[in-house]
Amino acid sequence: MNSNHWTAQWIWAAGTAGHSDVFVEARKAFDMDELAGRAQIRISANQSYKLYLNGDMIGRGPAPSDLAWMSYDVYEVADRLIAGKNVLAVVANNFGEEAIVTKQLQGPGGLICQLDLYGRDGGGCSSPIRSIASGADWKCRRSNRWKRASRLHLWGGFREIYDASEEDGWETAAYDDASWPWAEAVAAAEQQDSPWPRLLPREIPFLRSTLVRPAAIIAAEPYRGSLSSPEALLADARTTGEMTMDASVPGSLPQVTYDFGSEVVGYPRLEVYAEEGGVLQLFCGESLEMTLTDTFLLRQGVNRLTSYGRRAFRFMKAAAMGTPAPLQVRRLEVEFVHYPYSGEASFRCSDERLSRIWETGRYTTLVNSQSHFEDCPYREAALWVADAVVMAKVVYQISDDPALVRKSLMQGARIQNEDGSIPGTGPQRNPFMLPDFCAHWLFGVWEYYAYSGDRAFLEELWPGVLRLAEWFAAQEDESGLFARADREGWWCFIDWSEDIERKDRVTALSCFYYKFLITVAAIASELNETEREAKLRGQASCLRNSIRALLRVAGSAVYADCMTDEGVSSSVTAQTNFAAAWSGVMDDPEVSLFIEDYYLAGKLPPIRGAFFYHIVLETLFRYHYAEEAVRFIRDYWGAMLDRGATTWWETFDPSQPFPTIPSPYLGHTPTYLQDSVPVSLSHGWGASPTYLLSRELLGVNMSAAGIAGVILQPVAVRGIEWVEGVVPTVRGDVRSEWRRGEDGSLRYEAVLPNGLSWTTVGLEDVEVTEEEGCVRVTGRMQPADRLTNVSQARL
């Protein structure tokens, strides 16, 4: 079967071009004399759809993508068809042309849908016996159910005002659409000059969906009306029941605020009986500063309500107004959606605080794992490169399924700029240029390959990697340093910090460039391009020499933030020097000297953002400062827990008394005074403790599992008496633990599935026994000694 053959056209409702927040409803009725052996629907839309067949909802989508690489979904529906009249029905939404900060949600409205019917042979023939394909013969109208609404904020879409009285059964086969206008065909499928020249099948499974009810009530206020039994809608309600909300008194506004315990991402679902109609509103928020998201104009009788758009929140407030008779809210829940990771990872240790930190990072990563890695599901749900790279490292330690990592990296490659650079965010092409993110994307490519061994992925991206290398080379000054990082239109990020001076030749960028060259050389080696590898390593060596000669503070082992034509900057920050250590620009003794004499001595401005800590912590563990790394994890992330975090915040300054909570406009970022930048309370870039606790303390390092095997290298630190956990792999779970005996001895044990390649590092008296289906590895641990110390460094 040639599943890529399209006869369908992109269609939309006539007369809506240029309008914002357009909902259209399209349908096609068709008769079937006999049932098909196989029936497959392919569908996509710009930007979103909900698909129905004979009145039943089939699914929603598509995965967000660039207009040039549109994703489509496939549904097998033979069991949903009936003899006689059937109907395909689609409701789709287009954002329009209003300004949006990240330049996502672009392009005109369009949907494409094709139902292919195959004979009783199961579809073994090369083409379908019949196709129901979208085109000008479909009926399509602008929906009357959604009224024009205001924007949620400048980073995202619109609020919804939904009029349930306009529901007319249009999704069903019995409905008469004779008065509907015909659809407007706007482009052929895969037409090169159309807004959507390609259609790619969905690259990951459909999202997992579970129903979640609220965990607690924050407040229940009648506000001149009345309320009864709000607790009936809680997850642990002892009996089923309903909440009554009476807003029949003029001006009354009864309302209940529910706490779902942690952030959830998905679609609120309610069942409300309204004897005489009324209005129900939903307010959602990551904190108790909630925003109006949905207004439902209720019809008389039973209302089954859901938002069309996705919501992200921990707290939800339901408020009633203008109810001539009391409302009975019979159900209030959320269809919680996220990527369907396989494997059951765990981490526990004698320090309950660390166990909570690990789990919070796992959950934060889950919440931000949607159709791609999202930097925050509430604000813009975009695919920011650095966020994705950190969350990928978490995935390698908590799941055996890296498909979302692969897809997210591929989406970065698909929007590569003509000059070879990679936009800082996606998945849709945009002008955001963060030069350090170009390097982080490449680091993510190599890390995915090292974990998975996916050579086809590496080969497919190799031409784009070489174009990116050419772009980096074009940014060099005469000494090879990365120059002019402060040019107009660029955002030299490095970290959320105003302490870093970012003028012209920014040291951290040149350090990342050095690591970039070494990484590209490693890829060249894997692909047997030995001449190119040698050239890259030579280039990297020259760059390292330039960084060390030109960007260090005279007479010291540390590096200045930048250099201009006037000389080296007087600004020295932890971020710049950890970039030099992490990338390999510093020698090992210099790393120890910097960490002990500068960082641990408190001589540098503190790091306030969770993102850059992944570089800090990796460096501390690598250079045998495990106790300091664990202390930073306990103190920084533990302080967030103490202040109520159930997912990790985008920014956090523990020295401030009131960071981030309760207002999204009180975060400690350079943009916290702008209403257009609500600070995220669910940010996956802060989840680095999860992968590091599994990798370092538990001692199961998956980072090179695809090319070198699993590395068993547990680290013991003072104050931890035992650690145990599970890391999933494609061959089965690795179960690992270590315990401190009464005599202070440290015994380690790991049980690995047969066929899994592994090595041990740092264990003594190692014993290996084979058991049914697995291998048991035991050994004795020693507290890690540092590779160097300050006295050695000074020699």
Short mmCIF file of N, CA and C in Angstrom, two decimals, residues 709-768:
data_model
loop_
_atom_site.label_atom_id
_atom_site.label_comp_id
_atom_site.label_asym_id
_atom_site.label_seq_id
_atom_site.Cartn_x
_atom_site.Cartn_y
_atom_site.Cartn_z
N GLY A 709 28.16 1.02 26.32
CA GLY A 709 27.50 0.24 27.36
C GLY A 709 27.19 1.07 28.59
N VAL A 710 26.47 0.44 29.51
CA VAL A 710 26.12 1.08 30.78
C VAL A 710 27.36 1.11 31.67
N ILE A 711 27.56 2.23 32.33
CA ILE A 711 28.70 2.37 33.24
C ILE A 711 28.18 2.33 34.67
N LEU A 712 28.66 1.37 35.45
CA LEU A 712 28.31 1.27 36.86
C LEU A 712 29.40 1.96 37.66
N GLN A 713 29.08 3.14 38.19
CA GLN A 713 30.09 3.95 38.88
C GLN A 713 29.43 4.72 40.01
N PRO A 714 29.05 4.04 41.08
CA PRO A 714 28.36 4.73 42.17
C PRO A 714 29.29 5.64 42.95
N VAL A 715 28.73 6.72 43.48
CA VAL A 715 29.47 7.68 44.29
C VAL A 715 28.84 7.75 45.66
N ALA A 716 29.64 7.62 46.70
CA ALA A 716 29.14 7.73 48.08
C ALA A 716 29.53 9.09 48.64
N VAL A 717 28.59 9.71 49.32
CA VAL A 717 28.87 10.99 49.97
C VAL A 717 28.45 10.89 51.43
N ARG A 718 29.08 11.70 52.24
CA ARG A 718 28.75 11.70 53.67
C ARG A 718 27.29 12.09 53.89
N GLY A 719 26.69 11.43 54.85
CA GLY A 719 25.30 11.72 55.18
C GLY A 719 24.30 10.83 54.47
N ILE A 720 24.73 10.11 53.45
CA ILE A 720 23.85 9.19 52.74
C ILE A 720 24.21 7.77 53.19
N GLU A 721 23.23 7.07 53.77
CA GLU A 721 23.48 5.73 54.29
C GLU A 721 23.15 4.64 53.30
N TRP A 722 22.21 4.90 52.40
CA TRP A 722 21.85 3.90 51.40
C TRP A 722 21.18 4.58 50.22
N VAL A 723 21.29 3.96 49.06
CA VAL A 723 20.66 4.42 47.83
C VAL A 723 20.14 3.19 47.10
N GLU A 724 18.96 3.28 46.51
CA GLU A 724 18.43 2.19 45.70
C GLU A 724 17.57 2.76 44.59
N GLY A 725 17.50 2.04 43.47
CA GLY A 725 16.67 2.54 42.38
C GLY A 725 16.69 1.64 41.17
N VAL A 726 15.92 2.06 40.17
CA VAL A 726 15.76 1.31 38.93
C VAL A 726 15.97 2.25 37.76
N VAL A 727 16.72 1.78 36.76
CA VAL A 727 16.90 2.51 35.50
C VAL A 727 16.47 1.59 34.37
N PRO A 728 15.43 1.95 33.59
CA PRO A 728 14.99 1.09 32.49
C PRO A 728 15.97 1.14 31.32
N THR A 729 16.13 0.02 30.63
CA THR A 729 16.90 -0.03 29.39
C THR A 729 16.09 -0.83 28.38
N VAL A 730 16.54 -0.82 27.13
CA VAL A 730 15.82 -1.53 26.08
C VAL A 730 15.84 -3.04 26.30
N ARG A 731 16.75 -3.54 27.12
CA ARG A 731 16.83 -4.97 27.39
C ARG A 731 16.22 -5.36 28.73
N GLY A 732 15.74 -4.37 29.46
CA GLY A 732 15.16 -4.64 30.78
C GLY A 732 15.70 -3.68 31.81
N ASP A 733 15.22 -3.81 33.02
CA ASP A 733 15.58 -2.88 34.09
C ASP A 733 16.95 -3.21 34.68
N VAL A 734 17.67 -2.14 35.03
CA VAL A 734 18.87 -2.26 35.86
C VAL A 734 18.47 -1.85 37.27
N ARG A 735 18.64 -2.78 38.21
CA ARG A 735 18.33 -2.50 39.61
C ARG A 735 19.63 -2.36 40.37
N SER A 736 19.76 -1.24 41.05
CA SER A 736 21.04 -0.92 41.68
C SER A 736 20.81 -0.44 43.10
N GLU A 737 21.77 -0.73 43.97
CA GLU A 737 21.70 -0.21 45.34
C GLU A 737 23.08 -0.27 45.99
N TRP A 738 23.27 0.57 46.98
CA TRP A 738 24.44 0.45 47.85
C TRP A 738 24.04 0.86 49.26
N ARG A 739 24.76 0.27 50.23
CA ARG A 739 24.46 0.53 51.63
C ARG A 739 25.76 0.65 52.42
N ARG A 740 25.68 1.49 53.42
CA ARG A 740 26.82 1.72 54.30
C ARG A 740 26.66 0.81 55.53
N GLY A 741 27.66 -0.02 55.76
CA GLY A 741 27.61 -0.92 56.91
C GLY A 741 27.93 -0.21 58.20
N GLU A 742 27.72 -0.92 59.32
CA GLU A 742 28.01 -0.34 60.63
C GLU A 742 29.48 0.00 60.78
N ASP A 743 30.34 -0.75 60.08
CA ASP A 743 31.77 -0.48 60.14
C ASP A 743 32.22 0.58 59.14
N GLY A 744 31.25 1.19 58.44
CA GLY A 744 31.57 2.22 57.47
C GLY A 744 31.84 1.70 56.07
N SER A 745 31.85 0.38 55.90
CA SER A 745 32.10 -0.18 54.57
C SER A 745 30.91 0.09 53.66
N LEU A 746 31.19 0.12 52.36
CA LEU A 746 30.17 0.43 51.37
C LEU A 746 30.06 -0.74 50.40
N ARG A 747 28.90 -1.39 50.37
CA ARG A 747 28.68 -2.53 49.50
C ARG A 747 27.69 -2.15 48.40
N TYR A 748 28.07 -2.46 47.18
CA TYR A 748 27.27 -2.11 46.00
C TYR A 748 26.78 -3.38 45.32
N GLU A 749 25.56 -3.30 44.79
CA GLU A 749 25.01 -4.42 44.03
C GLU A 749 24.15 -3.90 42.89
N ALA A 750 24.31 -4.51 41.73
CA ALA A 750 23.46 -4.17 40.57
C ALA A 750 23.03 -5.46 39.90
N VAL A 751 21.78 -5.49 39.49
CA VAL A 751 21.24 -6.62 38.74
C VAL A 751 20.86 -6.10 37.36
N LEU A 752 21.48 -6.68 36.32
CA LEU A 752 21.30 -6.21 34.96
C LEU A 752 20.74 -7.32 34.09
N PRO A 753 19.94 -6.98 33.09
CA PRO A 753 19.41 -8.00 32.18
C PRO A 753 20.51 -8.59 31.32
N ASN A 754 20.37 -9.85 30.99
CA ASN A 754 21.32 -10.49 30.09
C ASN A 754 21.38 -9.76 28.75
N GLY A 755 22.56 -9.72 28.17
CA GLY A 755 22.73 -9.10 26.86
C GLY A 755 23.02 -7.63 26.90
N LEU A 756 22.98 -7.01 28.09
CA LEU A 756 23.26 -5.58 28.21
C LEU A 756 24.76 -5.39 28.44
N SER A 757 25.36 -4.58 27.59
CA SER A 757 26.79 -4.29 27.73
C SER A 757 27.01 -3.35 28.91
N TRP A 758 28.02 -3.64 29.74
CA TRP A 758 28.27 -2.81 30.92
C TRP A 758 29.73 -2.88 31.32
N THR A 759 30.16 -1.87 32.07
CA THR A 759 31.49 -1.84 32.67
C THR A 759 31.34 -1.26 34.07
N THR A 760 32.35 -1.50 34.91
CA THR A 760 32.37 -0.89 36.24
C THR A 760 33.57 0.03 36.34
N VAL A 761 33.41 1.09 37.13
CA VAL A 761 34.49 2.04 37.38
C VAL A 761 34.51 2.33 38.87
N GLY A 762 35.68 2.18 39.48
CA GLY A 762 35.84 2.56 40.88
C GLY A 762 35.42 1.53 41.89
N LEU A 763 34.95 0.37 41.47
CA LEU A 763 34.56 -0.68 42.40
C LEU A 763 35.74 -1.62 42.66
N GLU A 764 35.84 -2.12 43.87
CA GLU A 764 36.86 -3.08 44.23
C GLU A 764 36.21 -4.42 44.58
N ASP A 765 36.99 -5.49 44.48
CA ASP A 765 36.50 -6.84 44.81
C ASP A 765 35.21 -7.16 44.05
N VAL A 766 35.21 -6.85 42.77
CA VAL A 766 34.00 -7.05 41.96
C VAL A 766 33.77 -8.55 41.74
N GLU A 767 32.53 -8.97 41.94
CA GLU A 767 32.12 -10.34 41.66
C GLU A 767 30.92 -10.31 40.71
N VAL A 768 30.94 -11.19 39.74
CA VAL A 768 29.87 -11.26 38.75
C VAL A 768 29.30 -12.67 38.76
#
